[in-house]
PDB file of C-alpha atoms in Angstrom:
ATOM      1  CA  GLN A   1       8.079  18.039  -1.087  1.00 54.00           C
ATOM      2  CA  ALA A   2       8.702  18.023   2.631  1.00 61.00           C
ATOM      3  CA  PRO A   3      10.727  21.018   3.816  1.00 76.00           C
ATOM      4  CA  LEU A   4      13.126  18.753   5.629  1.00 89.00           C
ATOM      5  CA  GLU A   5      14.388  15.293   4.700  1.00 91.00           C
ATOM      6  CA  GLU A   6      15.635  12.745   7.196  1.00 94.00           C
ATOM      7  CA  SER A   7      17.733   9.637   6.637  1.00 95.00           C
ATOM      8  CA  GLY A   8      19.809   7.148   8.606  1.00 96.00           C
ATOM      9  CA  GLY A   9      17.220   5.149  10.497  1.00 95.00           C
ATOM     10  CA  GLY A  10      17.385   1.403  10.866  1.00 97.00           C
ATOM     11  CA  SER A  11      17.216  -1.548  13.229  1.00 98.00           C
ATOM     12  CA  VAL A  12      19.733  -2.162  16.004  1.00 98.00           C
ATOM     13  CA  GLN A  13      19.973  -4.134  19.210  1.00 98.00           C
ATOM     14  CA  THR A  14      19.930  -2.619  22.673  1.00 98.00           C
ATOM     15  CA  GLY A  15      23.108  -0.677  23.245  1.00 98.00           C
ATOM     16  CA  GLY A  16      23.648  -0.041  19.557  1.00 98.00           C
ATOM     17  CA  SER A  17      24.128   3.247  17.753  1.00 98.00           C
ATOM     18  CA  LEU A  18      22.647   5.033  14.774  1.00 98.00           C
ATOM     19  CA  ARG A  19      23.280   8.395  13.181  1.00 98.00           C
ATOM     20  CA  LEU A  20      20.427  10.309  11.615  1.00 98.00           C
ATOM     21  CA  SER A  21      20.851  13.155   9.182  1.00 96.00           C
ATOM     22  CA  CYS A  22      18.552  15.915   8.033  1.00 94.00           C
ATOM     23  CA  ARG A  23      18.693  18.261   5.051  1.00 89.00           C
ATOM     24  CA  PRO A  24      18.257  21.086   4.689  1.00 75.00           C
ATOM     25  CA  SER A  25      19.431  22.091   8.125  1.00 62.00           C
ATOM     26  CA  GLY A  26      17.356  25.215   8.185  1.00 57.00           C
ATOM     27  CA  ASP A  27      18.395  28.780   7.697  1.00 59.00           C
ATOM     28  CA  SER A  28      18.254  32.079   9.496  1.00 60.00           C
ATOM     29  CA  SER A  29      14.521  32.254   8.880  1.00 73.00           C
ATOM     30  CA  ASN A  30      14.119  29.552  11.534  1.00 83.00           C
ATOM     31  CA  LYS A  31      14.424  30.289  15.218  1.00 87.00           C
ATOM     32  CA  CYS A  32      14.954  26.657  16.101  1.00 91.00           C
ATOM     33  CA  VAL A  33      15.823  23.283  14.584  1.00 92.00           C
ATOM     34  CA  GLY A  34      15.831  19.868  16.170  1.00 94.00           C
ATOM     35  CA  TRP A  35      14.283  16.434  16.359  1.00 96.00           C
ATOM     36  CA  PHE A  36      11.171  14.864  17.771  1.00 97.00           C
ATOM     37  CA  ARG A  37       9.934  11.292  17.667  1.00 98.00           C
ATOM     38  CA  GLN A  38       6.665   9.442  17.636  1.00 97.00           C
ATOM     39  CA  ALA A  39       6.148   5.824  18.584  1.00 96.00           C
ATOM     40  CA  PRO A  40       3.219   3.866  17.114  1.00 90.00           C
ATOM     41  CA  GLY A  41       0.051   4.976  18.853  1.00 93.00           C
ATOM     42  CA  GLY A  42       2.003   7.544  20.850  1.00 95.00           C
ATOM     43  CA  GLU A  43       2.247  11.299  21.049  1.00 96.00           C
ATOM     44  CA  ARG A  44       4.963  13.383  19.453  1.00 96.00           C
ATOM     45  CA  GLU A  45       7.866  13.658  21.868  1.00 96.00           C
ATOM     46  CA  GLY A  46      10.485  16.371  21.585  1.00 96.00           C
ATOM     47  CA  VAL A  47      14.031  14.988  21.680  1.00 97.00           C
ATOM     48  CA  VAL A  48      16.472  17.855  21.154  1.00 96.00           C
ATOM     49  CA  ASN A  49      16.620  21.401  19.839  1.00 95.00           C
ATOM     50  CA  MET A  50      19.229  23.905  18.709  1.00 93.00           C
ATOM     51  CA  ASP A  51      18.572  27.644  18.666  1.00 91.00           C
ATOM     52  CA  ASN A  52      20.185  30.236  16.422  1.00 87.00           C
ATOM     53  CA  SER A  53      23.039  30.773  18.863  1.00 89.00           C
ATOM     54  CA  GLY A  54      23.910  27.098  18.615  1.00 90.00           C
ATOM     55  CA  SER A  55      22.710  26.321  22.113  1.00 94.00           C
ATOM     56  CA  ILE A  56      21.446  22.744  22.341  1.00 96.00           C
ATOM     57  CA  ASN A  57      18.921  21.310  24.781  1.00 96.00           C
ATOM     58  CA  TYR A  58      18.133  17.628  25.197  1.00 96.00           C
ATOM     59  CA  ALA A  59      15.090  15.923  26.641  1.00 96.00           C
ATOM     60  CA  PRO A  60      16.056  14.203  29.920  1.00 96.00           C
ATOM     61  CA  PHE A  61      15.429  10.735  28.529  1.00 96.00           C
ATOM     62  CA  VAL A  62      18.132  11.095  25.835  1.00 96.00           C
ATOM     63  CA  LYS A  63      20.639  13.315  27.624  1.00 94.00           C
ATOM     64  CA  GLY A  64      24.064  11.707  27.683  1.00 96.00           C
ATOM     65  CA  ARG A  65      23.130   9.242  24.935  1.00 98.00           C
ATOM     66  CA  PHE A  66      22.156  11.440  21.970  1.00 98.00           C
ATOM     67  CA  THR A  67      24.235  14.204  20.425  1.00 98.00           C
ATOM     68  CA  MET A  68      22.956  16.780  17.977  1.00 97.00           C
ATOM     69  CA  SER A  69      25.292  18.645  15.666  1.00 95.00           C
ATOM     70  CA  ARG A  70      25.137  20.860  12.626  1.00 91.00           C
ATOM     71  CA  ASP A  71      27.354  21.148   9.587  1.00 89.00           C
ATOM     72  CA  SER A  72      26.458  24.493   8.031  1.00 83.00           C
ATOM     73  CA  ALA A  73      28.794  23.976   5.070  1.00 86.00           C
ATOM     74  CA  LYS A  74      26.918  20.791   4.174  1.00 86.00           C
ATOM     75  CA  ASN A  75      23.542  22.217   5.228  1.00 85.00           C
ATOM     76  CA  THR A  76      23.010  19.130   7.351  1.00 91.00           C
ATOM     77  CA  LEU A  77      21.844  18.339  10.858  1.00 93.00           C
ATOM     78  CA  TRP A  78      23.045  15.205  12.592  1.00 96.00           C
ATOM     79  CA  LEU A  79      21.651  13.209  15.481  1.00 97.00           C
ATOM     80  CA  GLN A  80      24.120  10.678  16.856  1.00 98.00           C
ATOM     81  CA  MET A  81      22.242   8.144  18.973  1.00 98.00           C
ATOM     82  CA  SER A  82      24.199   5.826  21.255  1.00 98.00           C
ATOM     83  CA  ASP A  83      23.291   3.290  23.927  1.00 98.00           C
ATOM     84  CA  LEU A  84      19.911   2.841  22.265  1.00 98.00           C
ATOM     85  CA  LYS A  85      17.097   1.246  24.233  1.00 97.00           C
ATOM     86  CA  PRO A  86      13.877  -0.465  23.095  1.00 97.00           C
ATOM     87  CA  GLU A  87      11.925   2.550  24.348  1.00 96.00           C
ATOM     88  CA  ASP A  88      13.780   4.669  21.760  1.00 98.00           C
ATOM     89  CA  THR A  89      11.899   2.807  19.032  1.00 97.00           C
ATOM     90  CA  ALA A  90       9.948   5.420  17.070  1.00 98.00           C
ATOM     91  CA  LYS A  91       9.819   7.395  13.881  1.00 98.00           C
ATOM     92  CA  TYR A  92      12.219  10.302  14.173  1.00 98.00           C
ATOM     93  CA  TYR A  93      11.493  13.620  12.529  1.00 96.00           C
ATOM     94  CA  CYS A  94      13.708  16.581  11.846  1.00 94.00           C
ATOM     95  CA  ALA A  95      11.840  19.797  12.585  1.00 93.00           C
ATOM     96  CA  ALA A  96      12.185  23.555  12.388  1.00 92.00           C
ATOM     97  CA  LEU A  97      10.305  26.375  14.087  1.00 91.00           C
ATOM     98  CA  PRO A  98      10.014  29.421  11.817  1.00 88.00           C
ATOM     99  CA  ARG A  99      11.259  32.748  13.140  1.00 87.00           C
ATOM    100  CA  ASP A 100       7.683  33.996  13.539  1.00 89.00           C
ATOM    101  CA  SER A 101       6.531  30.910  15.429  1.00 91.00           C
ATOM    102  CA  ARG A 102       4.623  31.658  18.629  1.00 93.00           C
ATOM    103  CA  TYR A 103       6.532  28.874  20.361  1.00 93.00           C
ATOM    104  CA  ALA A 104       9.737  29.405  22.253  1.00 92.00           C
ATOM    105  CA  CYS A 105      12.676  27.269  21.132  1.00 92.00           C
ATOM    106  CA  ASN A 106      13.123  24.243  23.359  1.00 92.00           C
ATOM    107  CA  ALA A 107      13.209  20.456  23.230  1.00 90.00           C
ATOM    108  CA  TYR A 108       9.498  20.306  24.034  1.00 91.00           C
ATOM    109  CA  THR A 109       8.148  22.775  21.453  1.00 92.00           C
ATOM    110  CA  ILE A 110      10.248  21.542  18.510  1.00 92.00           C
ATOM    111  CA  LYS A 111       7.499  18.994  17.890  1.00 91.00           C
ATOM    112  CA  PHE A 112       5.237  21.847  16.768  1.00 91.00           C
ATOM    113  CA  GLY A 113       7.537  22.866  13.918  1.00 89.00           C
ATOM    114  CA  LEU A 114       7.640  22.049  10.220  1.00 89.00           C
ATOM    115  CA  PHE A 115       8.971  18.550   9.685  1.00 91.00           C
ATOM    116  CA  GLY A 116       9.929  15.928   7.125  1.00 90.00           C
ATOM    117  CA  ARG A 117       8.597  12.436   6.441  1.00 93.00           C
ATOM    118  CA  GLY A 118      10.630  10.922   9.238  1.00 95.00           C
ATOM    119  CA  THR A 119      12.945   7.951   9.486  1.00 97.00           C
ATOM    120  CA  GLN A 120      12.191   4.778  11.424  1.00 97.00           C
ATOM    121  CA  VAL A 121      14.369   3.616  14.297  1.00 98.00           C
ATOM    122  CA  ALA A 122      13.796   0.181  15.803  1.00 98.00           C
ATOM    123  CA  VAL A 123      15.680  -1.101  18.827  1.00 98.00           C
ATOM    124  CA  SER A 124      15.314  -4.733  19.825  1.00 97.00           C
ATOM    125  CA  SER A 125      16.108  -6.208  23.212  1.00 93.00           C
TER     126      SER A 125
END
């Protein structure tokens, strides 16, 4: 069983919106939670991260369009994606860096964390 489970992907047209969710949202044993994506034939690409203080950092290419949030009571992470573009088409993964990870917590390194099976997002023009 994957440590994290994503849902909420789908197909939308350019300019559309989707909201992804992830459970569990991670616990205090993680230094960092967030999302990365991977397009077919492409590299993993960090999208956004949240550290234990709640500070959130976005990759430049999603800043202003994507919003990450956390509902601790529901043990859920959310990624609200708006103004979607065809280049956002990818499989999106929820990820967590353990507290003892050698990586610092940022939107780039989140792609090196533990992750789920992913959820597909397709944006058509």
